[in-house]
Coordinates of C-alpha atoms and ligand atoms in Angstrom, one line a residue:
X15 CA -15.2 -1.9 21.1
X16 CA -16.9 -2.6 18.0
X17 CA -18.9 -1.0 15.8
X18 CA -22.1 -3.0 14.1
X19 CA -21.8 -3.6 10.0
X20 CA -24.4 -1.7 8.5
X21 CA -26.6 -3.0 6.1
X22 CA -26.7 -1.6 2.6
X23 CA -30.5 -0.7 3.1
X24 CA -30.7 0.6 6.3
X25 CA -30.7 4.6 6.7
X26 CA -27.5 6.3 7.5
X27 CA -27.1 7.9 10.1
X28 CA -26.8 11.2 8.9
X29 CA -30.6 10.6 6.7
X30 CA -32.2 10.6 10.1
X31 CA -32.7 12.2 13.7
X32 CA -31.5 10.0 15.9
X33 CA -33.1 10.1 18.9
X34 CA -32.9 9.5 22.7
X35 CA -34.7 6.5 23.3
X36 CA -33.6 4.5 20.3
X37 CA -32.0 1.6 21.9
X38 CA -29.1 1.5 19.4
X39 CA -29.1 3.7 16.3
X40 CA -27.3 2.8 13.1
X41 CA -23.6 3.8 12.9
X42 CA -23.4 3.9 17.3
X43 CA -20.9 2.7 18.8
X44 CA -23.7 0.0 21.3
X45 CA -24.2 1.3 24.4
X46 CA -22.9 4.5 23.9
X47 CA -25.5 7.0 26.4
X48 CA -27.9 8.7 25.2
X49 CA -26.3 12.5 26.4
X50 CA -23.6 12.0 24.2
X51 CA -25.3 11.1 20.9
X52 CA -25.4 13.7 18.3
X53 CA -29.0 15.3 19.0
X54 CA -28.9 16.5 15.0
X55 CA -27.5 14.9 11.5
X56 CA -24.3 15.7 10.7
X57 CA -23.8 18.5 8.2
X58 CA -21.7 16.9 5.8
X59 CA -20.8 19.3 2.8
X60 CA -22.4 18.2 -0.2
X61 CA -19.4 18.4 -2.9
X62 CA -18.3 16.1 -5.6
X63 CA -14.6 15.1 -5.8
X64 CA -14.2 17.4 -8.2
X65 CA -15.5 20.4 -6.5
X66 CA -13.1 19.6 -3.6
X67 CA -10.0 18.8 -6.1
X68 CA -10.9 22.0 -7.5
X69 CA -11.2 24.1 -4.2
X70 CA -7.9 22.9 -2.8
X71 CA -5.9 23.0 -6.0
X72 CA -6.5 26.5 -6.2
X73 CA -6.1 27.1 -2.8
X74 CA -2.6 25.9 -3.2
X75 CA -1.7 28.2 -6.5
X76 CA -2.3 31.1 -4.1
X77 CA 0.4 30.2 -2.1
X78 CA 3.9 31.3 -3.2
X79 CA 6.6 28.7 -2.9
X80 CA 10.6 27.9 -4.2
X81 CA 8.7 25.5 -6.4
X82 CA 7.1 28.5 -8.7
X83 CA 9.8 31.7 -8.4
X84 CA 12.6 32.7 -6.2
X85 CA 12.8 34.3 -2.6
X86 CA 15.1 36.7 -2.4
X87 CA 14.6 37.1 1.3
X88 CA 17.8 38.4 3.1
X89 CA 18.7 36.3 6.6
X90 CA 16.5 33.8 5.6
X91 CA 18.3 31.6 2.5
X92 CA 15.2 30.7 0.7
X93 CA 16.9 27.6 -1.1
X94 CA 15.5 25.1 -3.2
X95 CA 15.2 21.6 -1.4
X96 CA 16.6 19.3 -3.8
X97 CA 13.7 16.6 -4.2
X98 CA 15.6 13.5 -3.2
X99 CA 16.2 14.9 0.0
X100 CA 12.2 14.3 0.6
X101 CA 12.5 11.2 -0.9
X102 CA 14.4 9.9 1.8
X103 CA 13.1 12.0 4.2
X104 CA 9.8 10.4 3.7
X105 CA 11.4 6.5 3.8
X106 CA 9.8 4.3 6.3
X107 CA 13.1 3.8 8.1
X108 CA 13.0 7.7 8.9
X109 CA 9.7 8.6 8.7
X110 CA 7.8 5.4 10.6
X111 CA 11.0 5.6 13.6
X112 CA 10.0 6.1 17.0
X113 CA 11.9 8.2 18.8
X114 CA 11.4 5.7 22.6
X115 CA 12.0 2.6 20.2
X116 CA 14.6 0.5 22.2
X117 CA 18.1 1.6 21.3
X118 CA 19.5 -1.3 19.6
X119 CA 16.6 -0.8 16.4
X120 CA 17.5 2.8 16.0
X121 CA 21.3 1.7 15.4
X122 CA 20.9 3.3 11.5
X123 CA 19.0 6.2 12.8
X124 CA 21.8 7.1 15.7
X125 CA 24.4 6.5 13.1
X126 CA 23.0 9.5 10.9
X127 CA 22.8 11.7 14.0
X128 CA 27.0 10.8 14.7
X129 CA 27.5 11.1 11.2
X130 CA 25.7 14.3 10.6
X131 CA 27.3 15.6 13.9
X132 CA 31.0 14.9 12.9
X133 CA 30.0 16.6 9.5
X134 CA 29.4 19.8 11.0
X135 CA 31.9 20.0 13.8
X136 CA 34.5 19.9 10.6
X137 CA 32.2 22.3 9.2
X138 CA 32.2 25.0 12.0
X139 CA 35.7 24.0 13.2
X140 CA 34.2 23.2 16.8
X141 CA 34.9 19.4 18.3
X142 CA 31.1 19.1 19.4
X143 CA 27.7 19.2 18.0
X144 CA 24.4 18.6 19.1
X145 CA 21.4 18.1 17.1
X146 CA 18.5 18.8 19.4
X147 CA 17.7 22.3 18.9
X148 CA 14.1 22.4 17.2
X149 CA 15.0 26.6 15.2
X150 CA 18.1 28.9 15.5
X151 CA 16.3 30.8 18.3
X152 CA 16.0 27.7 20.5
X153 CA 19.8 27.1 20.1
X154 CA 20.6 30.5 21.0
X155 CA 18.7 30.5 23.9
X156 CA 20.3 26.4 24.9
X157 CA 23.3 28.1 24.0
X158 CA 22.8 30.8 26.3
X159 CA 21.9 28.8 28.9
X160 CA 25.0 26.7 28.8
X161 CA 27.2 29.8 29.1
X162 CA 25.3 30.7 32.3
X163 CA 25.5 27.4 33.2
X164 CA 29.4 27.4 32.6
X165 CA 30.4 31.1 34.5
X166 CA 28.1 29.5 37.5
X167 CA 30.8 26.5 37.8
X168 CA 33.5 29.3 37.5
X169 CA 31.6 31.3 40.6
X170 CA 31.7 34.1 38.2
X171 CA 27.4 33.7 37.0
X172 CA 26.8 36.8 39.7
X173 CA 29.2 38.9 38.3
X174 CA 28.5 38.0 34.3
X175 CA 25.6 39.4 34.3
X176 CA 25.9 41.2 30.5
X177 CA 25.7 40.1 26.6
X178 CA 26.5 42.5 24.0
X179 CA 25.3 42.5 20.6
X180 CA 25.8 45.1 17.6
X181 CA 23.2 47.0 16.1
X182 CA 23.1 44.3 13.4
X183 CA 22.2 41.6 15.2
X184 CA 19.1 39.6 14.5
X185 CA 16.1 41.2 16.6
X186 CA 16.4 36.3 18.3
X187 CA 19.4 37.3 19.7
X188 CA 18.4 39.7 22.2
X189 CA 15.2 38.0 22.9
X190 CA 17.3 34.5 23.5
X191 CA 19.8 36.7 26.2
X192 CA 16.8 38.1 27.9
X193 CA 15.3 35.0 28.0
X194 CA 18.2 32.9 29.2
X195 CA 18.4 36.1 31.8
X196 CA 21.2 38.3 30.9
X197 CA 21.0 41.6 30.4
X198 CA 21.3 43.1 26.8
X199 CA 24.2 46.1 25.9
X200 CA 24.0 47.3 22.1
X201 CA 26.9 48.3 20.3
X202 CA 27.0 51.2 17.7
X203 CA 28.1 49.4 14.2
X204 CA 30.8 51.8 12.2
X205 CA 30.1 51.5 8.5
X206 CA 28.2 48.5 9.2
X207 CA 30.1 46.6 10.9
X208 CA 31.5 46.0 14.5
X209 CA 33.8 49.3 15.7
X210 CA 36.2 47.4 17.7
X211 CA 36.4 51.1 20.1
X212 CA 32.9 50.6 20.8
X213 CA 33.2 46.8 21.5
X214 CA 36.1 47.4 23.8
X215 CA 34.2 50.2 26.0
X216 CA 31.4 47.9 26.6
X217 CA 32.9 44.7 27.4
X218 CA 34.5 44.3 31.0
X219 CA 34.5 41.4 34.0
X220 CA 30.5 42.0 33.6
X221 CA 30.7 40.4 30.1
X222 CA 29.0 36.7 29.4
X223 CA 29.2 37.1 26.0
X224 CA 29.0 38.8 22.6
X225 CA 26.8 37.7 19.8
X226 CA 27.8 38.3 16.7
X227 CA 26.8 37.1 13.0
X228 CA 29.8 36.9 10.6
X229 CA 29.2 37.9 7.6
X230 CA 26.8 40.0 9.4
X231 CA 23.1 41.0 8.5
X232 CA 24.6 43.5 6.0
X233 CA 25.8 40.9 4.3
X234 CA 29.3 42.3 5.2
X235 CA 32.4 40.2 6.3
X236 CA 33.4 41.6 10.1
X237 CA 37.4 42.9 8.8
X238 CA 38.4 43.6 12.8
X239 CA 36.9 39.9 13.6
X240 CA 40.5 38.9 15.0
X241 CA 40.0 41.7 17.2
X242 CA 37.1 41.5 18.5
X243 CA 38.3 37.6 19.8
X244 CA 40.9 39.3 21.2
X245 CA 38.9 42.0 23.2
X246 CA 36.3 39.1 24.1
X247 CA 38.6 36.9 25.3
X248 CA 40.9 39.4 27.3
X249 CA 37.6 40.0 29.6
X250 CA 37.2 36.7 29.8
X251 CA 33.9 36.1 28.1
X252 CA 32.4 33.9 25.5
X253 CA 32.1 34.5 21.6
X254 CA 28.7 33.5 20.2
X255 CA 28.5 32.8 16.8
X256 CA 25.1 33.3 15.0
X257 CA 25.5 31.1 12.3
X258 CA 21.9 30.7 11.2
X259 CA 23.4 31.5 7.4
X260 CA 26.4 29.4 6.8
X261 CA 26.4 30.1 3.1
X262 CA 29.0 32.7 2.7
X263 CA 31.3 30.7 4.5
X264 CA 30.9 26.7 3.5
X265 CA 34.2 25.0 3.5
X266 CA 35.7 28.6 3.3
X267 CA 36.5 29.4 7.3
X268 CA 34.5 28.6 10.0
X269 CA 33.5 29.8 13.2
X270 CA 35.8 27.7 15.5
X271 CA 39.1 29.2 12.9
X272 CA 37.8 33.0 14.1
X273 CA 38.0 32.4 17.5
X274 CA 34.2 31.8 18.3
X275 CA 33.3 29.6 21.6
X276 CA 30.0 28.4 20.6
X277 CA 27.7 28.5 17.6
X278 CA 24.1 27.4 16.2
X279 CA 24.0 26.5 12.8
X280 CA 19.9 26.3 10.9
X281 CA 19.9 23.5 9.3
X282 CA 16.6 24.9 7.7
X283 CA 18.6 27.5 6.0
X284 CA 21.7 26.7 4.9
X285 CA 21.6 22.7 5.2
X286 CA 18.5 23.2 2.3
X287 CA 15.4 21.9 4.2
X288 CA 12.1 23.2 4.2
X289 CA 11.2 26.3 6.1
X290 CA 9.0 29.1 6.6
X291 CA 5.4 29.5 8.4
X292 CA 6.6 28.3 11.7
X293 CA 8.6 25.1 11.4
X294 CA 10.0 22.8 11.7
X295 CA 13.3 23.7 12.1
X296 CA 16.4 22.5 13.2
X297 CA 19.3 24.7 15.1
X298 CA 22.7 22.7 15.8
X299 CA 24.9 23.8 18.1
X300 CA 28.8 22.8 18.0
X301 CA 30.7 23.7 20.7
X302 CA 34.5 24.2 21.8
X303 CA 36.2 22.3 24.7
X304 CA 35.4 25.1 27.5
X305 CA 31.5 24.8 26.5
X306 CA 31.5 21.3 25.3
X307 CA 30.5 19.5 28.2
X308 CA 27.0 22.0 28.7
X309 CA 25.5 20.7 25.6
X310 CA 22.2 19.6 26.2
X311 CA 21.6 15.8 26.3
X312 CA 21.5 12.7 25.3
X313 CA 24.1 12.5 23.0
X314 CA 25.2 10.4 20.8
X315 CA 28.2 8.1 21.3
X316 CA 29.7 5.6 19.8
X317 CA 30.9 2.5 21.7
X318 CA 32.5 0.0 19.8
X319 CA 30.5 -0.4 16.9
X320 CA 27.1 0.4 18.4
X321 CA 25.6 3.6 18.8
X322 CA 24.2 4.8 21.8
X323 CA 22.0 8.0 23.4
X324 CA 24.4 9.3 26.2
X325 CA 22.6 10.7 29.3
X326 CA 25.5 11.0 32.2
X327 CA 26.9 14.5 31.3
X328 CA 26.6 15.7 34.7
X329 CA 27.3 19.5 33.5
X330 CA 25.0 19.0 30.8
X331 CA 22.0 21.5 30.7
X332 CA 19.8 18.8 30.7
X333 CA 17.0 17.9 27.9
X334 CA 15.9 20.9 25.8
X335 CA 13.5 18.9 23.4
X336 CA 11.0 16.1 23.4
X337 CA 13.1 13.2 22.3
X338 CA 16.0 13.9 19.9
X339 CA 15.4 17.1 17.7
X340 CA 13.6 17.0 14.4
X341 CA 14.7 14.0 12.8
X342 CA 13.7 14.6 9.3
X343 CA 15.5 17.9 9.3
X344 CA 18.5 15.8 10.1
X345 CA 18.4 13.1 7.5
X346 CA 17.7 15.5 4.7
X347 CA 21.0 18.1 6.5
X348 CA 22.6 14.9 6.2
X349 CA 21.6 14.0 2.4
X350 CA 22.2 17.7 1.3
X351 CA 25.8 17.4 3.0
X352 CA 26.7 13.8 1.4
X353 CA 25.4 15.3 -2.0
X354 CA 28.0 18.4 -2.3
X355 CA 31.3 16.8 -0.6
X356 CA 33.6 19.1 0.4
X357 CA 34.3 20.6 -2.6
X358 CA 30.7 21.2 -3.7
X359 CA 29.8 23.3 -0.1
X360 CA 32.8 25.5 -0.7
X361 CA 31.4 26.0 -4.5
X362 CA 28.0 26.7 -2.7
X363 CA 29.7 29.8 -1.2
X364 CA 31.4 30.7 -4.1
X365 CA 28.1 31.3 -6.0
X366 CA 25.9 32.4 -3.6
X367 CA 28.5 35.4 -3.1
X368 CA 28.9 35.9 -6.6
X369 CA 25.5 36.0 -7.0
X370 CA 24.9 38.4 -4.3
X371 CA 27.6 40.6 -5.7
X372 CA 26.3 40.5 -9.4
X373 CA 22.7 41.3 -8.3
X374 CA 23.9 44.2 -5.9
X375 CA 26.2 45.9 -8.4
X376 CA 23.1 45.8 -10.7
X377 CA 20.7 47.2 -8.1
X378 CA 23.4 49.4 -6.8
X379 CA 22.1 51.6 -10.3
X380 CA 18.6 51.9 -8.9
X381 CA 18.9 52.5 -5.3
X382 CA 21.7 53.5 -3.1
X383 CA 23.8 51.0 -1.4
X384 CA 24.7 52.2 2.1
X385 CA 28.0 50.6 3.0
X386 CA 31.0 48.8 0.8
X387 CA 30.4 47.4 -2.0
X388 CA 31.9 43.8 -1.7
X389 CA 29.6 41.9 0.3
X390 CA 29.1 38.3 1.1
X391 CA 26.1 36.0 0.4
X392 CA 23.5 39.2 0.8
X393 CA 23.8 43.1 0.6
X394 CA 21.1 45.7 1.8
X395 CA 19.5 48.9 -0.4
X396 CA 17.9 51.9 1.1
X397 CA 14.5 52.9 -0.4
X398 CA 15.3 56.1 1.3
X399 CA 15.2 58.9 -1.7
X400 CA 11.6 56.9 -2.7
X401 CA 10.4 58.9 0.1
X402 CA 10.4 62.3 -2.4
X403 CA 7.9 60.4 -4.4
X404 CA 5.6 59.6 -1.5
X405 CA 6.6 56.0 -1.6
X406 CA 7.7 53.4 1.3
X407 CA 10.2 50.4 1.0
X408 CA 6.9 48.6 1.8
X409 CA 5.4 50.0 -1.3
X410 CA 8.2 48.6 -3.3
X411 CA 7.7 44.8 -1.4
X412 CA 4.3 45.0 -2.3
X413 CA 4.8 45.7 -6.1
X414 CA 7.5 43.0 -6.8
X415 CA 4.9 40.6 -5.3
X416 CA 2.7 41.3 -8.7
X417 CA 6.0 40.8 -10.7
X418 CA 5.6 37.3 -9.6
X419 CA 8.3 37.1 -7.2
X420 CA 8.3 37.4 -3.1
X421 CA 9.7 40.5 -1.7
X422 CA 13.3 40.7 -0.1
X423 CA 13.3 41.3 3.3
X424 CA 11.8 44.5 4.4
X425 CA 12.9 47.1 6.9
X426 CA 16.1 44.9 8.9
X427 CA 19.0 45.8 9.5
X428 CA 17.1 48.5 11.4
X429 CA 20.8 50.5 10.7
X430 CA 19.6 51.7 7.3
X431 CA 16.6 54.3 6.8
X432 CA 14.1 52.2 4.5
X433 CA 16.6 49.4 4.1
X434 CA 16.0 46.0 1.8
X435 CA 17.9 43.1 2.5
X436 CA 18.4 40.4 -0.7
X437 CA 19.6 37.6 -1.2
X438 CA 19.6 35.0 -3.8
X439 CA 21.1 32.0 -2.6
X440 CA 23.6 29.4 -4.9
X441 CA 20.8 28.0 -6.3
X442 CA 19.1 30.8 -8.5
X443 CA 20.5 30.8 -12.4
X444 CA 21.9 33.9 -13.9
X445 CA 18.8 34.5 -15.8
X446 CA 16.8 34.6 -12.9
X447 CA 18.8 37.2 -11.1
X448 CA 18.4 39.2 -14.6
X449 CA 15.0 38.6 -14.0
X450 CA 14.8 40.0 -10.8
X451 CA 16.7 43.0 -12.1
X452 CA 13.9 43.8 -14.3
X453 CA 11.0 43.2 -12.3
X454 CA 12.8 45.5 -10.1
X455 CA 13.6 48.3 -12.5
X456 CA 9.9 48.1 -13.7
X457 CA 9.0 48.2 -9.9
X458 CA 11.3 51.0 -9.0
X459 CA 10.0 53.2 -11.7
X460 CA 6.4 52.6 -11.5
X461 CA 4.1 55.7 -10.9
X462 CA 4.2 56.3 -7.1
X463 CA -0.2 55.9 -6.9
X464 CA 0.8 52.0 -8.4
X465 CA 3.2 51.4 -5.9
X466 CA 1.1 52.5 -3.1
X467 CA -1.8 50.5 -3.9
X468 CA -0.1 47.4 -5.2
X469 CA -0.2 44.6 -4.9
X470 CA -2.6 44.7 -7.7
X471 CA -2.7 40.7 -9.3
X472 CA -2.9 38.6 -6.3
X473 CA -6.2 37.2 -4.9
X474 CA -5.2 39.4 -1.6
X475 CA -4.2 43.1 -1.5
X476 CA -2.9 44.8 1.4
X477 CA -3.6 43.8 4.6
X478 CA -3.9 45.5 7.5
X479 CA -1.2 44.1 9.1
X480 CA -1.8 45.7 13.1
X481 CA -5.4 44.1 12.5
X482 CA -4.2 41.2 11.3
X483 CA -1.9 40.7 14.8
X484 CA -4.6 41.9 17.1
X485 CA -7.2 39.9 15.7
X486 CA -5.4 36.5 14.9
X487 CA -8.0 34.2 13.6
X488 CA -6.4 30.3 14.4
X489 CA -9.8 28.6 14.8
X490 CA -13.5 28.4 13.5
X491 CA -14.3 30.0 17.0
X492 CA -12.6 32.9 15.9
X493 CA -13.6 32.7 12.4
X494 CA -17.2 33.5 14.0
X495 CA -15.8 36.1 16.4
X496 CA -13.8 38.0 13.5
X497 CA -17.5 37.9 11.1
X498 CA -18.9 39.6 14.3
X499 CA -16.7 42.1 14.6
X500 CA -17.1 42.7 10.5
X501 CA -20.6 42.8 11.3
X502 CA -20.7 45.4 13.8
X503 CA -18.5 47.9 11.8
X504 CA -19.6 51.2 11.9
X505 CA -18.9 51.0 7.4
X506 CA -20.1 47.4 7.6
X507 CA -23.0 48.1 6.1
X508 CA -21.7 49.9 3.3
X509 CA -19.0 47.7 1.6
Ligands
PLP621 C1 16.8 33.1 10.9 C2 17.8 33.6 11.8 C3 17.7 33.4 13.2 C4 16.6 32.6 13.9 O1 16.4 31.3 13.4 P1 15.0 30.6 13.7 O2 15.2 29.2 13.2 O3 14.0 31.4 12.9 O4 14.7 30.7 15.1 C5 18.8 33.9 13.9 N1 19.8 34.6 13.4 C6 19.8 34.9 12.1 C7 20.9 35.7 11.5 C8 18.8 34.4 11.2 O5 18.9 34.7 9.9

């Protein structure tokens, strides 16, 4: 196929109609019928370079990012992603790969996978890892699948037909038991954590597991967690470790040292990549010996000194993932793990606890903290006694945003009446949690009309947020749909 050189005086195509029995217009591919030419010009937008450096650049300084202010959003560990990690991210030997490239030219790129895989089977305490999980939910719901898949080999599937979880849990964790087709049992937490009375009246021989996240999303440490292995294991089911936030616990103890079976690790979180607005992500799991041989496949084995991608794991629960998980999540896991060493993950959660625990004994002043004070990489307010005022928890999200910063997370653990969950990873300075402590205070004691209308500086105010679900706009079609709807507005006409 070819497409005939233009010359410089001809018309272009878009200066004229082109029409049906012009035997070969400028610009068309020859021979191309006449049904599916374009019938009118093309409506190029007329814009100089500058108008479109313009439009986009301020496009992007409406956007909040790690690169302008901090994110104080509990569960998620909003951390800075060190630059050089991009840098080799974006590499042609990772980036320009092919993932059905013959085996013996991805030898470097199967090495990082081992690599990064014996890095975090030390770092969980669990012999086996694999990398092919594409967000925490995923390898919950892989993980899930290889406990069924495990309790069907024992002849006990029909029987184990329950997962418990506490009240604390994170909302993925019931959805990836339904999913994988269990059915769900909550358990009552005690003072924010697990009550090990309530955990040991729910679980029985109907048990297939119990997820738990430890420190929990309360940012507290479980204190009973030796029992709850005990009362797991005693029934004979599986411990699920939510490990989506690793920071509290980075070279500190691990989940394979408490007694947990199986975990999933976001790399997109605590392993510094970039995440937010979808993806990508990467969830690794690491398994003990009783669920090793269920991880999904291929793995990654070394033979000799070649690396290979390991299909015959005839327990395996098969392929999860188009080819091998997402790469560049791995290599810069891999660079943010090489970085630290040892010694600098464990100072990783040092400081993101002391961080946590300096910003929540200073918030602690403002608004009530509902359980114990010592917490672990995050801790959890109530906006409850705004409520005199006439003001939300919402309200208070919204006004931070015009302090500049993004609001903690907002209503979860669903525990605490008008809860807040913060947390300011490692990688925020002092001054910026005495930052934070300002904008807050300023926040906190604004008049209650400010906070309800707020935000007030941003290029968007509220939104109506059960609109905005209902009426997703993802495509120009919809763009024209949504200006419809606008139009036919009973108050259209007025605004
Ligand atoms: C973020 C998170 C998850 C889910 O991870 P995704 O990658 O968003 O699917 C699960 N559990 C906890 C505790 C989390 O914070």
């Amino acid at each position: 196929m070819t497409f005939r050189q233009a010359r410089w005086d001809e018309p272009l195509l878009w200066d004229r109609e082109s029409s049906d029995d012009d035997p070969d217009p400028v610009g068309v591919i020859p021979g191309l019928p006449a049904s599916l030419r374009r019938k009118s010009p093309l409506e190029w937008p007329e814009l100089s370079e500058l108008e479109v450096i313009r439009h986009f650049t301020r496009l992007s300084q409406m956007n909040f990012g790690i690169d302008t202010s901090a994110y104080p959003l509990g569960s998620c560990t909003m951390k800075y992603n060190p630059k050089v990690q991009e840098m080799l991210a974006r590499r042609r030997g990772a980036a320009e790969v092919h993932p059905y490239q013959p085996e013996e030219t991805l030898q470097g790129e199967l090495e990082l996978f081992w690599r990064l895989e014996r890095a975090l089977a030390r770092i969980t305490g669990l012999p086996e890892v694999s990398l092919q999980a594409a967000a925490g939910a995923h390898g919950e719901f892989a993980a899930l699948l290889m406990i069924r898949a495990y309790f069907r080999d024992q002849g006990e599937l029909d029987r184990r037909t329950e997962v418990i979880l506490p009240d604390t849990a994170h909302g993925t964790n019931p959805a990836s038991a339904a999913m994988a087709g269990f059915q769900t049992r909550e358990i009552r937490s005690k003072d924010g954590c697990v009550d090990p009375a309530e955990l040991r009246a729910a679980a029985s021989d109907r048990t297939a597991a119990f997820m738990l996240t430890n420190p929990n999303t309360a940012g507290l440490f479980e204190p009973d967690i030796s029992e709850i292995d005990e009362i797991l294991h005693d029934v004979g089911g599986m411990l699920y470790y939510d490990g989506a936030n690793l920071n509290a616990i980075l070279g500190v103890t691990s989940p394979g040292r408490m007694g947990f079976d199986v975990a999933h690790l976001n790399l997109h979180k605590t392993f510094s990549t970039p995440h937010g607005g979808g993806g990508p992500g990467a969830g690794a799991l690491a398994a003990g010996e009783k669920l090793a041989p269920y991880l999904p496949v291929p793995r990654v084995v070394k033979r000799g000194r070649k690396f290979a991608l390991d299909y015959d794991r005839p327990k395996s629960i098969g392929k999860i993932k188009t080819a091998f998980g997402n790469f560049g999540l791995d290599v810069r896991a891999y660079a943010y793990i090489l970085a630290h060493g040892e010694e600098g993950l464990r100072h990783i959660a040092h400081r993101s606890v002391l961080n946590s625990n300096y910003l929540g004994k200073r918030l602690g002043t403002l608004l009530p903290r509902p359980f114990r004070p010592l917490v672990k990489h995050e801790f959890v307010l109530s906006g409850a006694p705004l409520r005199e005022r006439g003001v939300r928890t919402l309200d208070l999200a919204k006004r931070l945003l015009d302090e500049g910063v993004h609001a903690p997370t907002i209503y979860f653990p669903a525990l605490v009446e008008e809860s807040l969950m913060i947390e300011f990873p490692e990688t925020e300075s002092r001054h910026e949690l005495d930052r934070f402590v300002e904008a807050f205070t300023r926040a906190v004691n604004d008049t209650p009309e400010n906070l309800r209308t707020a935000p007030h500086s941003l290029s968007v105010s509220r939104v109506d947020e059960v609109r905005a679900a209902r009426e997703l706009i993802l495509s120009r079609k919809d763009l024209g749909a949504a200006a419809k709807l606008e139009a036919a507005r009973p108050d259209a006409a007025a605004s």
